[in-house]
Amino acid sequence: MNWKRREMMEWRQPLVRLLFLALFFFAGIILGQVFSNHVPDAAGDELVLYLTDFLKIESRELSPQAVFSALILYFRYPLAACLLGFASIGILLLPFVTGAFGFFLSFSVCCFAAAFGPDGVLLALAVFGLRCAVTLPCYFLLAVPSFEHSMALASFSIGRGRRSAAVIYSREWWSRLAVISGALLVGMCSELMLTPWFLRQILEQLLA
C-alpha cells in the first residue's frame, strides 16, 4: 500500500509543478492582452506597411540571418528553461520566464488582431502557429524537470548539503534534452520552408 501511495505522490509532483508554471503562462497571456489595448494605432499601421512590403518580395532566399533569427525564436525559451535547471535561482526565474513566454505571445497575437480585425487571428496563426505547436510542449517538457532541479539545488544550498541529497542529472534528463533539441530543429526547418509560402497566400487575400 505504501509503495502505491509513493508512486502516486511521484506522479502528482510533476503535475503540480506543471500546473504552477502554467498559471504563470496564462497570467502572462492575460497581461499581454491588457497591454495590447494601450498600443497606439500607429503601430497597427506600421504592421500593415511591413506586411505589404513583404508581398513585394518576389523570392526569399534562405540567408544566414534568417536561420539565426529562427534559431533564436525556437530555442530562446527552451534553452532558458534548460539552463535555469542548473541554478538554484531558477526557482524564481523559471516562473518569470514562463510568464514572459505567455505575455509576448499574447501581445503579438493581439497586435495582429488589432491591425487586421478578425482576419488577424488567421494571420497570427500563420506566423506563430507552427512555432507554438513545437516550442510550447518542448518548453514545458524542459521547464518542469528544471524547476524540480532548481528546487533541489535551493534546498541543497540552504541546508548546506546536510539534509538534502545531491542533485543528479540522469541519463533521462540528457536524453530528453537531445530529443527536444531535435524536435526544435525539425520545427525550425519546417517553418523556414513552409511558413513564408503559407503567409504569402494569406497576405495576398487580406491585402489584395
Short mmCIF file of C-alpha atoms in Angstrom, two decimals:
data_model
loop_
_atom_site.label_atom_id
_atom_site.label_comp_id
_atom_site.label_asym_id
_atom_site.label_seq_id
_atom_site.Cartn_x
_atom_site.Cartn_y
_atom_site.Cartn_z
CA MET A 1 0.00 0.00 0.00
CA ASN A 2 2.83 2.36 0.84
CA TRP A 3 4.54 1.83 -2.49
CA LYS A 4 1.31 2.67 -4.33
CA ARG A 5 0.97 5.86 -2.34
CA ARG A 6 4.60 6.70 -3.04
CA GLU A 7 4.13 6.15 -6.77
CA MET A 8 1.03 8.35 -6.71
CA MET A 9 2.95 11.13 -5.00
CA GLU A 10 5.79 10.86 -7.52
CA TRP A 11 3.24 11.19 -10.34
CA ARG A 12 1.48 14.15 -8.77
CA GLN A 13 4.60 16.19 -8.08
CA PRO A 14 5.47 16.84 -11.77
CA LEU A 15 1.80 17.61 -12.40
CA VAL A 16 1.78 20.16 -9.58
CA ARG A 17 4.90 21.83 -10.98
CA LEU A 18 3.35 21.87 -14.45
CA LEU A 19 0.17 23.49 -13.17
CA PHE A 20 2.19 26.01 -11.17
CA LEU A 21 4.17 27.10 -14.23
CA ALA A 22 1.04 27.03 -16.40
CA LEU A 23 -0.57 29.56 -14.06
CA PHE A 24 2.26 31.99 -14.79
CA PHE A 25 1.94 31.29 -18.51
CA PHE A 26 -1.77 32.11 -18.54
CA ALA A 27 -1.16 35.14 -16.32
CA GLY A 28 1.30 36.34 -18.97
CA ILE A 29 -1.33 35.81 -21.66
CA ILE A 30 -3.81 37.96 -19.77
CA LEU A 31 -1.23 40.71 -19.21
CA GLY A 32 -0.35 40.62 -22.90
CA GLN A 33 -3.99 41.21 -23.81
CA VAL A 34 -4.25 44.07 -21.32
CA PHE A 35 -1.10 45.83 -22.51
CA SER A 36 -2.01 45.38 -26.18
CA ASN A 37 -5.00 47.67 -25.61
CA HIS A 38 -2.60 50.53 -24.92
CA VAL A 39 -0.63 50.15 -28.15
CA PRO A 40 -1.04 53.29 -30.33
CA ASP A 41 -2.89 52.97 -33.62
CA ALA A 42 0.30 53.88 -35.48
CA ALA A 43 1.76 50.52 -34.51
CA GLY A 44 -1.01 48.79 -36.43
CA ASP A 45 -0.30 50.94 -39.49
CA GLU A 46 3.38 50.04 -39.28
CA LEU A 47 2.48 46.36 -39.17
CA VAL A 48 0.30 46.71 -42.25
CA LEU A 49 3.12 48.54 -44.07
CA TYR A 50 5.62 45.85 -43.13
CA LEU A 51 3.38 43.05 -44.38
CA THR A 52 2.61 44.96 -47.56
CA ASP A 53 6.33 45.28 -48.28
CA PHE A 54 6.66 41.58 -47.63
CA LEU A 55 4.34 40.87 -50.58
CA LYS A 56 6.57 42.90 -52.90
CA ILE A 57 9.43 40.47 -52.42
CA GLU A 58 9.23 38.04 -55.30
CA SER A 59 11.58 35.48 -53.84
CA ARG A 60 13.03 34.99 -50.38
CA GLU A 61 16.41 33.32 -50.28
CA LEU A 62 17.40 31.44 -47.17
CA SER A 63 20.08 33.62 -45.62
CA PRO A 64 22.29 33.07 -42.57
CA GLN A 65 20.43 35.91 -40.87
CA ALA A 66 17.10 34.15 -41.39
CA VAL A 67 18.47 30.90 -39.98
CA PHE A 68 20.00 32.66 -36.98
CA SER A 69 16.73 34.50 -36.32
CA ALA A 70 14.80 31.23 -36.48
CA LEU A 71 17.27 29.61 -34.08
CA ILE A 72 16.67 32.36 -31.56
CA LEU A 73 12.90 32.19 -31.91
CA TYR A 74 12.80 28.43 -31.44
CA PHE A 75 15.47 27.91 -28.81
CA ARG A 76 15.32 31.01 -26.58
CA TYR A 77 12.68 29.83 -24.11
CA PRO A 78 13.52 26.09 -24.07
CA LEU A 79 17.22 26.94 -23.72
CA ALA A 80 16.47 29.33 -20.86
CA ALA A 81 14.43 26.61 -19.15
CA CYS A 82 17.28 24.14 -19.55
CA LEU A 83 19.98 26.46 -18.24
CA LEU A 84 17.92 27.55 -15.23
CA GLY A 85 17.73 23.90 -14.21
CA PHE A 86 21.40 24.14 -13.29
CA ALA A 87 20.96 27.03 -10.83
CA SER A 88 19.02 27.48 -7.63
CA ILE A 89 17.89 30.91 -8.86
CA GLY A 90 15.77 29.02 -11.39
CA ILE A 91 13.16 28.55 -8.68
CA LEU A 92 12.48 32.30 -9.02
CA LEU A 93 13.33 32.91 -12.67
CA LEU A 94 11.51 29.96 -14.27
CA PRO A 95 8.04 31.29 -13.34
CA PHE A 96 9.11 34.72 -14.63
CA VAL A 97 10.36 33.28 -17.95
CA THR A 98 7.16 31.25 -18.31
CA GLY A 99 5.07 34.37 -17.75
CA ALA A 100 7.19 36.28 -20.28
CA PHE A 101 6.59 33.50 -22.83
CA GLY A 102 2.83 33.85 -22.45
CA PHE A 103 2.97 37.66 -22.39
CA PHE A 104 4.91 38.20 -25.62
CA LEU A 105 2.95 35.51 -27.46
CA SER A 106 -0.38 37.03 -26.42
CA PHE A 107 0.81 40.57 -27.08
CA SER A 108 1.93 39.69 -30.61
CA VAL A 109 -1.30 37.91 -31.50
CA CYS A 110 -3.38 40.80 -30.15
CA CYS A 111 -1.37 43.26 -32.25
CA PHE A 112 -2.19 41.26 -35.38
CA ALA A 113 -5.87 41.15 -34.40
CA ALA A 114 -5.90 44.91 -33.76
CA ALA A 115 -4.32 45.66 -37.13
CA PHE A 116 -6.38 43.28 -39.28
CA GLY A 117 -9.51 42.61 -37.26
CA PRO A 118 -10.85 39.04 -37.27
CA ASP A 119 -8.55 38.15 -40.17
CA GLY A 120 -5.60 38.99 -37.94
CA VAL A 121 -6.20 35.82 -35.96
CA LEU A 122 -5.69 33.75 -39.11
CA LEU A 123 -2.60 35.77 -39.96
CA ALA A 124 -1.22 35.27 -36.46
CA LEU A 125 -1.87 31.54 -36.83
CA ALA A 126 0.22 31.53 -39.99
CA VAL A 127 3.07 33.37 -38.26
CA PHE A 128 3.04 31.73 -34.83
CA GLY A 129 1.04 28.51 -35.25
CA LEU A 130 3.78 26.07 -36.18
CA ARG A 131 6.30 27.68 -33.86
CA CYS A 132 3.96 27.49 -30.86
CA ALA A 133 2.95 23.91 -31.67
CA VAL A 134 6.63 22.96 -31.36
CA THR A 135 8.09 25.30 -28.76
CA LEU A 136 5.27 25.22 -26.19
CA PRO A 137 5.39 21.49 -25.38
CA CYS A 138 9.18 21.48 -25.68
CA TYR A 139 9.42 24.35 -23.22
CA PHE A 140 7.25 22.74 -20.57
CA LEU A 141 8.92 19.36 -21.04
CA LEU A 142 12.17 21.07 -20.04
CA ALA A 143 10.80 23.63 -17.58
CA VAL A 144 9.07 21.11 -15.29
CA PRO A 145 12.16 18.96 -14.54
CA SER A 146 14.33 22.09 -14.48
CA PHE A 147 12.08 23.56 -11.83
CA GLU A 148 12.47 20.35 -9.82
CA HIS A 149 16.26 20.56 -10.10
CA SER A 150 16.23 24.22 -9.11
CA MET A 151 14.19 23.45 -6.02
CA ALA A 152 16.59 20.64 -5.14
CA LEU A 153 19.58 22.93 -5.63
CA ALA A 154 17.99 25.64 -3.49
CA SER A 155 17.25 23.10 -0.76
CA PHE A 156 20.78 21.77 -1.01
CA SER A 157 22.22 25.30 -0.70
CA ILE A 158 20.04 26.26 2.24
CA GLY A 159 20.75 23.03 4.07
CA ARG A 160 24.40 23.13 3.00
CA GLY A 161 24.07 19.55 1.86
CA ARG A 162 23.26 18.13 5.31
CA ARG A 163 19.57 17.42 4.81
CA SER A 164 19.39 17.10 1.03
CA ALA A 165 20.60 14.56 -1.47
CA ALA A 166 22.92 15.67 -4.24
CA VAL A 167 21.19 16.80 -7.42
CA ILE A 168 21.74 14.27 -10.19
CA TYR A 169 21.17 14.95 -13.87
CA SER A 170 20.32 11.46 -15.05
CA ARG A 171 20.55 9.90 -18.49
CA GLU A 172 16.82 10.55 -18.84
CA TRP A 173 17.47 14.28 -18.46
CA TRP A 174 20.10 14.35 -21.20
CA SER A 175 18.05 12.08 -23.47
CA ARG A 176 15.06 14.38 -23.05
CA LEU A 177 17.24 17.37 -23.92
CA ALA A 178 18.57 15.65 -27.04
CA VAL A 179 15.11 14.65 -28.27
CA ILE A 180 13.68 18.12 -27.65
CA SER A 181 16.62 19.77 -29.41
CA GLY A 182 15.97 17.55 -32.43
CA ALA A 183 12.26 18.41 -32.40
CA LEU A 184 13.08 22.12 -32.25
CA LEU A 185 15.45 21.81 -35.20
CA VAL A 186 12.84 19.96 -37.25
CA GLY A 187 10.23 22.58 -36.42
CA MET A 188 12.64 25.39 -37.27
CA CYS A 189 13.49 23.89 -40.66
CA SER A 190 9.81 23.30 -41.40
CA GLU A 191 9.00 26.92 -40.62
CA LEU A 192 11.80 28.21 -42.83
CA MET A 193 10.48 26.15 -45.73
CA LEU A 194 6.70 26.33 -45.28
CA THR A 195 5.72 29.44 -43.35
CA PRO A 196 6.84 32.06 -45.94
CA TRP A 197 4.70 30.39 -48.61
CA PHE A 198 1.71 29.96 -46.28
CA LEU A 199 2.00 33.54 -45.04
CA ARG A 200 2.18 34.88 -48.59
CA GLN A 201 -1.06 33.11 -49.55
CA ILE A 202 -2.91 34.67 -46.61
CA LEU A 203 -1.41 38.13 -47.12
CA GLU A 204 -2.39 38.17 -50.78
CA GLN A 205 -6.00 37.61 -49.77
CA LEU A 206 -6.00 40.07 -46.86
CA LEU A 207 -4.16 42.92 -48.58
CA ALA A 208 -5.49 42.45 -52.10
#
